[in-house]
């Protein structure tokens, strides 16, 4: 198949075999990722007897990899013409890491350094895969179809994550940790096989030579800052993520300690949120067509404020507390997911393909970098003043996400 043939097929992503393989790959990846995030802390606590400190390190490794290695990995991906091969190597690395942990578990030589090493390999490979994947989608899909493509990818990914939660709970209850490790490794192996069906032309690479300024790690940030629409969406997303992390830090304490709701019931709210995220991702393209990107993003930010207020005042509202908590979980997930899908097309439509990975890494560094800071700050403030004031801060941050989008011309072309 020629490059022209592949380019022509971008106009029909919904019917393209390559895009269907990309969807299937996304399902396998999200299934494996969810199982991995589930089993590693359980392995640390139940098998190795590790404490909260080590579990915190495991949870921070993935985010730390994005922050520390995102920019150099972005430059590396931008220098590769075959992005599908980069994805395959990253997925293979995670498959090998899970298989090695399974063998260590069988052999009895599993330890905290071995588990931490496996988590580091998984975290680095995740950054590589995510960065390369972000350049493959616009290479397969015509610009006019990007909203629909990102919506379908999000729906499939969220559905696979729910399936992984259910499967992981069932497997842990009966066969045990070893089977979960094997199933997670198998999901990554299936992803590698499915990626072989993603037929795409080589991606353009920036030319090198005497006439070109040497690449710099900050080039992605400079390009990001020079794209008004992209920069404003990045700031808006950072405020949303900051609010989400404040909420995620305080809500478990508020729900289980202050409201005396059982942990199992609190966990069930996660499934309610996942359903909301799926529906939000599916509705994102339709809402964008009806409202426009700017009004949709500002509207979701504004609506998220009263949605969070429902959780804060659930004890004063009529009816059971759990009802209002469920409405908050569903509503927040729906609004955030719809907004994320609606704005996902701005990056590939604003940036040259030759620097898409670098700029995408810069954007993730900004939007993800605020998350650990917000979590630490929210936890510290909640310790001093209690849960309610910090939940009110969540409301303010959620609404503040509309402020960077106030300039009417920044998103006019989207």
Tab-separated table of N, CA, C and O in Angstrom, residues 8-91:
chain	number	residue	atom	x	y	z
A	8	UNK	N	-5.272	8.703	1.865
A	8	UNK	CA	-6.680	8.766	1.471
A	8	UNK	C	-7.572	8.103	2.510
A	8	UNK	O	-8.701	8.535	2.743
A	9	UNK	N	-7.077	7.067	3.154
A	9	UNK	CA	-7.890	6.338	4.124
A	9	UNK	C	-8.083	7.126	5.416
A	9	UNK	O	-8.911	6.781	6.250
A	10	UNK	N	-7.329	8.212	5.625
A	10	UNK	CA	-7.515	9.029	6.818
A	10	UNK	C	-8.913	9.646	6.864
A	10	UNK	O	-9.413	9.981	7.932
A	11	UNK	N	-9.527	9.816	5.688
A	11	UNK	CA	-10.825	10.479	5.660
A	11	UNK	C	-11.944	9.594	6.180
A	11	UNK	O	-13.023	10.074	6.468
A	12	UNK	N	-11.695	8.301	6.325
A	12	UNK	CA	-12.746	7.382	6.780
A	12	UNK	C	-12.245	6.556	7.942
A	12	UNK	O	-12.184	5.337	7.886
A	13	UNK	N	-11.844	7.266	9.010
A	13	UNK	CA	-11.246	6.562	10.143
A	13	UNK	C	-12.200	5.557	10.749
A	13	UNK	O	-11.788	4.505	11.236
A	14	UNK	N	-13.508	5.862	10.755
A	14	UNK	CA	-14.455	4.963	11.386
A	14	UNK	C	-14.546	3.623	10.694
A	14	UNK	O	-14.937	2.633	11.290
A	15	UNK	N	-14.236	3.563	9.389
A	15	UNK	CA	-14.324	2.328	8.642
A	15	UNK	C	-12.953	1.739	8.325
A	15	UNK	O	-12.863	0.703	7.689
A	16	UNK	N	-11.905	2.419	8.734
A	16	UNK	CA	-10.556	1.990	8.413
A	16	UNK	C	-10.136	0.801	9.269
A	16	UNK	O	-10.341	0.782	10.485
A	17	UNK	N	-9.530	-0.189	8.636
A	17	UNK	CA	-9.015	-1.336	9.377
A	17	UNK	C	-7.921	-0.910	10.343
A	17	UNK	O	-7.839	-1.415	11.469
A	18	UNK	N	-7.091	0.046	9.916
A	18	UNK	CA	-6.015	0.523	10.791
A	18	UNK	C	-6.580	1.156	12.054
A	18	UNK	O	-6.076	0.924	13.162
A	19	UNK	N	-7.639	1.966	11.905
A	19	UNK	CA	-8.211	2.607	13.084
A	19	UNK	C	-8.910	1.582	13.985
A	19	UNK	O	-8.876	1.702	15.212
A	20	UNK	N	-9.550	0.578	13.393
A	20	UNK	CA	-10.170	-0.470	14.222
A	20	UNK	C	-9.101	-1.217	15.021
A	20	UNK	O	-9.319	-1.562	16.188
A	21	UNK	N	-7.951	-1.466	14.412
A	21	UNK	CA	-6.854	-2.092	15.163
A	21	UNK	C	-6.342	-1.155	16.261
A	21	UNK	O	-5.943	-1.624	17.343
A	22	UNK	N	-6.353	0.160	15.987
A	22	UNK	CA	-5.939	1.111	17.017
A	22	UNK	C	-6.909	1.095	18.188
A	22	UNK	O	-6.497	1.159	19.359
A	23	UNK	N	-8.219	1.003	17.895
A	23	UNK	CA	-9.208	0.894	18.958
A	23	UNK	C	-8.995	-0.373	19.787
A	23	UNK	O	-9.039	-0.344	21.023
A	24	UNK	N	-8.773	-1.486	19.110
A	24	UNK	CA	-8.548	-2.748	19.815
A	24	UNK	C	-7.270	-2.682	20.646
A	24	UNK	O	-7.218	-3.202	21.772
A	25	UNK	N	-6.242	-2.044	20.089
A	25	UNK	CA	-5.001	-1.857	20.838
A	25	UNK	C	-5.253	-1.047	22.100
A	25	UNK	O	-4.756	-1.378	23.185
A	26	UNK	N	-6.045	0.033	21.968
A	26	UNK	CA	-6.359	0.851	23.132
A	26	UNK	C	-7.091	0.067	24.206
A	26	UNK	O	-6.822	0.232	25.405
A	27	UNK	N	-8.000	-0.805	23.797
A	27	UNK	CA	-8.724	-1.626	24.764
A	27	UNK	C	-7.767	-2.554	25.510
A	27	UNK	O	-7.830	-2.682	26.743
A	28	UNK	N	-6.876	-3.214	24.763
A	28	UNK	CA	-5.913	-4.113	25.398
A	28	UNK	C	-4.975	-3.354	26.329
A	28	UNK	O	-4.650	-3.820	27.433
A	29	UNK	N	-4.534	-2.171	25.899
A	29	UNK	CA	-3.630	-1.364	26.720
A	29	UNK	C	-4.307	-0.935	28.014
A	29	UNK	O	-3.722	-1.054	29.102
A	30	UNK	N	-5.523	-0.398	27.922
A	30	UNK	CA	-6.206	0.070	29.130
A	30	UNK	C	-6.557	-1.084	30.059
A	30	UNK	O	-6.520	-0.929	31.281
A	31	UNK	N	-6.897	-2.230	29.484
A	31	UNK	CA	-7.164	-3.409	30.315
A	31	UNK	C	-5.900	-3.791	31.084
A	31	UNK	O	-5.932	-4.019	32.297
A	32	UNK	N	-4.766	-3.866	30.378
A	32	UNK	CA	-3.510	-4.216	31.035
A	32	UNK	C	-3.065	-3.174	32.037
A	32	UNK	O	-2.588	-3.505	33.136
A	33	UNK	N	-3.221	-1.885	31.697
A	33	UNK	CA	-2.813	-0.819	32.613
A	33	UNK	C	-3.606	-0.863	33.908
A	33	UNK	O	-3.051	-0.704	35.007
A	34	UNK	N	-4.918	-1.062	33.790
A	34	UNK	CA	-5.764	-1.084	34.986
A	34	UNK	C	-5.415	-2.275	35.876
A	34	UNK	O	-5.326	-2.135	37.108
A	35	UNK	N	-5.230	-3.438	35.284
A	35	UNK	CA	-4.824	-4.601	36.081
A	35	UNK	C	-3.475	-4.373	36.753
A	35	UNK	O	-3.271	-4.744	37.916
A	36	UNK	N	-2.549	-3.741	36.025
A	36	UNK	CA	-1.221	-3.489	36.588
A	36	UNK	C	-1.307	-2.535	37.771
A	36	UNK	O	-0.695	-2.772	38.830
A	37	UNK	N	-2.071	-1.437	37.609
A	37	UNK	CA	-2.214	-0.488	38.722
A	37	UNK	C	-2.923	-1.130	39.909
A	37	UNK	O	-2.713	-0.714	41.055
A	38	UNK	N	-3.739	-2.125	39.660
A	38	UNK	CA	-4.443	-2.809	40.746
A	38	UNK	C	-3.538	-3.779	41.480
A	38	UNK	O	-3.522	-3.826	42.715
A	39	UNK	N	-2.767	-4.555	40.730
A	39	UNK	CA	-2.042	-5.665	41.341
A	39	UNK	C	-0.732	-5.242	42.009
A	39	UNK	O	-0.319	-5.861	42.998
A	40	UNK	N	-0.069	-4.210	41.520
A	40	UNK	CA	1.229	-3.860	42.105
A	40	UNK	C	1.121	-3.438	43.572
A	40	UNK	O	1.890	-3.938	44.413
A	41	UNK	N	0.194	-2.538	43.955
A	41	UNK	CA	0.084	-2.228	45.393
A	41	UNK	C	-0.350	-3.426	46.226
A	41	UNK	O	0.106	-3.588	47.367
A	42	UNK	N	-1.222	-4.281	45.686
A	42	UNK	CA	-1.643	-5.471	46.422
A	42	UNK	C	-0.460	-6.410	46.636
A	42	UNK	O	-0.281	-6.983	47.714
A	43	UNK	N	0.354	-6.561	45.608
A	43	UNK	CA	1.555	-7.393	45.723
A	43	UNK	C	2.487	-6.837	46.790
A	43	UNK	O	3.084	-7.592	47.585
A	44	UNK	N	2.614	-5.502	46.826
A	44	UNK	CA	3.500	-4.876	47.806
A	44	UNK	C	3.018	-5.109	49.234
A	44	UNK	O	3.807	-5.441	50.123
A	45	UNK	N	1.712	-4.953	49.464
A	45	UNK	CA	1.181	-5.033	50.828
A	45	UNK	C	0.931	-6.480	51.253
A	45	UNK	O	1.361	-6.909	52.324
A	46	UNK	N	0.223	-7.237	50.399
A	46	UNK	CA	-0.204	-8.580	50.796
A	46	UNK	C	0.929	-9.593	50.788
A	46	UNK	O	0.932	-10.527	51.595
A	47	UNK	N	1.894	-9.438	49.871
A	47	UNK	CA	2.969	-10.424	49.756
A	47	UNK	C	4.241	-9.966	50.460
A	47	UNK	O	4.889	-10.736	51.178
A	48	UNK	N	4.593	-8.691	50.250
A	48	UNK	CA	5.861	-8.190	50.796
A	48	UNK	C	5.702	-7.490	52.134
A	48	UNK	O	6.708	-7.177	52.785
A	49	UNK	N	4.464	-7.215	52.544
A	49	UNK	CA	4.245	-6.551	53.826
A	49	UNK	C	4.711	-5.108	53.849
A	49	UNK	O	5.033	-4.571	54.920
A	50	UNK	N	4.765	-4.466	52.697
A	50	UNK	CA	5.215	-3.077	52.627
A	50	UNK	C	4.159	-2.154	53.218
A	50	UNK	O	2.971	-2.491	53.288
A	51	UNK	N	4.611	-0.959	53.629
A	51	UNK	CA	3.709	0.013	54.222
A	51	UNK	C	3.236	1.052	53.225
A	51	UNK	O	3.503	0.978	52.019
A	52	UNK	N	2.541	2.065	53.763
A	52	UNK	CA	1.967	3.105	52.918
A	52	UNK	C	3.034	3.896	52.171
A	52	UNK	O	2.806	4.372	51.056
A	53	UNK	N	4.219	4.040	52.800
A	53	UNK	CA	5.283	4.798	52.149
A	53	UNK	C	5.711	4.173	50.833
A	53	UNK	O	5.844	4.858	49.816
A	54	UNK	N	5.917	2.856	50.843
A	54	UNK	CA	6.341	2.178	49.613
A	54	UNK	C	5.213	2.165	48.580
A	54	UNK	O	5.469	2.325	47.380
A	55	UNK	N	3.979	1.998	49.034
A	55	UNK	CA	2.850	2.049	48.106
A	55	UNK	C	2.768	3.425	47.457
A	55	UNK	O	2.496	3.558	46.253
A	56	UNK	N	3.022	4.467	48.256
A	56	UNK	CA	3.037	5.815	47.693
A	56	UNK	C	4.107	5.979	46.636
A	56	UNK	O	3.889	6.638	45.610
A	57	UNK	N	5.262	5.355	46.862
A	57	UNK	CA	6.339	5.410	45.867
A	57	UNK	C	5.897	4.720	44.576
A	57	UNK	O	6.119	5.226	43.466
A	58	UNK	N	5.262	3.545	44.711
A	58	UNK	CA	4.776	2.829	43.526
A	58	UNK	C	3.790	3.678	42.735
A	58	UNK	O	3.856	3.751	41.502
A	59	UNK	N	2.884	4.335	43.441
A	59	UNK	CA	1.881	5.148	42.760
A	59	UNK	C	2.485	6.389	42.112
A	59	UNK	O	1.962	6.902	41.123
A	60	UNK	N	3.587	6.873	42.674
A	60	UNK	CA	4.208	8.094	42.157
A	60	UNK	C	5.156	7.828	40.990
A	60	UNK	O	5.513	8.768	40.266
A	61	UNK	N	5.568	6.583	40.799
A	61	UNK	CA	6.561	6.280	39.769
A	61	UNK	C	6.048	6.649	38.380
A	61	UNK	O	6.766	7.251	37.574
A	62	UNK	N	4.795	6.284	38.077
A	62	UNK	CA	4.259	6.576	36.750
A	62	UNK	C	4.218	8.053	36.448
A	62	UNK	O	4.676	8.507	35.388
A	63	UNK	N	3.696	8.848	37.389
A	63	UNK	CA	3.633	10.291	37.199
A	63	UNK	C	5.024	10.896	37.159
A	63	UNK	O	5.305	11.800	36.360
A	64	UNK	N	5.928	10.366	38.002
A	64	UNK	CA	7.297	10.869	37.988
A	64	UNK	C	7.983	10.626	36.663
A	64	UNK	O	8.778	11.455	36.196
A	65	UNK	N	7.674	9.501	36.018
A	65	UNK	CA	8.277	9.223	34.719
A	65	UNK	C	7.833	10.246	33.674
A	65	UNK	O	8.630	10.702	32.845
A	66	UNK	N	6.554	10.633	33.711
A	66	UNK	CA	6.069	11.656	32.780
A	66	UNK	C	6.769	12.985	33.022
A	66	UNK	O	7.129	13.697	32.083
A	67	UNK	N	6.967	13.335	34.289
A	67	UNK	CA	7.553	14.631	34.608
A	67	UNK	C	9.045	14.679	34.289
A	67	UNK	O	9.555	15.672	33.763
A	68	UNK	N	9.772	13.618	34.620
A	68	UNK	CA	11.226	13.621	34.468
A	68	UNK	C	11.673	13.271	33.059
A	68	UNK	O	12.698	13.777	32.583
A	69	UNK	N	10.943	12.398	32.387
A	69	UNK	CA	11.399	11.877	31.095
A	69	UNK	C	10.521	12.279	29.924
A	69	UNK	O	10.830	11.929	28.782
A	70	UNK	N	9.427	12.979	30.192
A	70	UNK	CA	8.497	13.312	29.116
A	70	UNK	C	9.141	14.069	27.978
A	70	UNK	O	8.942	13.746	26.798
A	71	UNK	N	9.939	15.093	28.283
A	71	UNK	CA	10.524	15.914	27.230
A	71	UNK	C	11.596	15.172	26.422
A	71	UNK	O	11.558	15.191	25.189
A	72	UNK	N	12.573	14.505	27.048
A	72	UNK	CA	13.534	13.751	26.217
A	72	UNK	C	12.881	12.622	25.423
A	72	UNK	O	13.280	12.360	24.282
A	73	UNK	N	11.863	11.977	25.986
A	73	UNK	CA	11.167	10.937	25.233
A	73	UNK	C	10.396	11.551	24.070
A	73	UNK	O	10.335	10.977	22.975
A	74	UNK	N	9.824	12.734	24.288
A	74	UNK	CA	9.154	13.420	23.194
A	74	UNK	C	10.100	13.730	22.047
A	74	UNK	O	9.761	13.531	20.870
A	75	UNK	N	11.292	14.185	22.355
A	75	UNK	CA	12.290	14.444	21.308
A	75	UNK	C	12.671	13.153	20.595
A	75	UNK	O	12.839	13.124	19.371
A	76	UNK	N	12.804	12.070	21.369
A	76	UNK	CA	13.165	10.791	20.756
A	76	UNK	C	12.083	10.333	19.788
A	76	UNK	O	12.375	9.918	18.657
A	77	UNK	N	10.819	10.406	20.212
A	77	UNK	CA	9.723	9.967	19.350
A	77	UNK	C	9.649	10.831	18.096
A	77	UNK	O	9.405	10.331	16.990
A	78	UNK	N	9.878	12.132	18.243
A	78	UNK	CA	9.855	13.017	17.075
A	78	UNK	C	10.931	12.661	16.051
A	78	UNK	O	10.806	12.979	14.875
A	79	UNK	N	11.992	11.998	16.503
A	79	UNK	CA	13.073	11.630	15.584
A	79	UNK	C	12.835	10.297	14.894
A	79	UNK	O	13.617	9.894	14.032
A	80	UNK	N	11.766	9.582	15.264
A	80	UNK	CA	11.468	8.262	14.698
A	80	UNK	C	10.398	8.390	13.618
A	80	UNK	O	9.339	8.987	13.835
A	81	UNK	N	10.629	7.794	12.475
A	81	UNK	CA	9.628	7.802	11.405
A	81	UNK	C	8.551	6.740	11.611
A	81	UNK	O	7.401	6.938	11.245
A	82	UNK	N	8.914	5.616	12.201
A	82	UNK	CA	7.964	4.526	12.415
A	82	UNK	C	7.475	4.564	13.855
A	82	UNK	O	8.055	3.947	14.751
A	83	UNK	N	6.398	5.305	14.094
A	83	UNK	CA	5.877	5.441	15.458
A	83	UNK	C	5.213	4.154	15.936
A	83	UNK	O	5.140	3.890	17.137
A	84	UNK	N	4.700	3.359	15.014
A	84	UNK	CA	4.085	2.092	15.405
A	84	UNK	C	5.119	1.179	16.045
A	84	UNK	O	4.827	0.478	17.033
A	85	UNK	N	6.336	1.167	15.521
A	85	UNK	CA	7.396	0.347	16.100
A	85	UNK	C	7.738	0.820	17.507
A	85	UNK	O	8.016	0.002	18.406
A	86	UNK	N	7.721	2.140	17.727
A	86	UNK	CA	7.991	2.673	19.061
A	86	UNK	C	6.922	2.190	20.043
A	86	UNK	O	7.227	1.763	21.169
A	87	UNK	N	5.668	2.235	19.616
A	87	UNK	CA	4.590	1.728	20.459
A	87	UNK	C	4.790	0.247	20.782
A	87	UNK	O	4.607	-0.183	21.927
A	88	UNK	N	5.155	-0.527	19.781
A	88	UNK	CA	5.316	-1.968	19.975
A	88	UNK	C	6.432	-2.278	20.978
A	88	UNK	O	6.277	-3.158	21.840
A	89	UNK	N	7.558	-1.566	20.875
A	89	UNK	CA	8.656	-1.798	21.811
A	89	UNK	C	8.237	-1.420	23.236
A	89	UNK	O	8.582	-2.124	24.199
A	90	UNK	N	7.494	-0.319	23.382
A	90	UNK	CA	7.050	0.100	24.712
A	90	UNK	C	6.089	-0.914	25.323
A	90	UNK	O	6.186	-1.261	26.506
A	91	UNK	N	5.155	-1.413	24.516
A	91	UNK	CA	4.214	-2.415	25.017
A	91	UNK	C	4.932	-3.711	25.355
A	91	UNK	O	4.630	-4.363	26.369
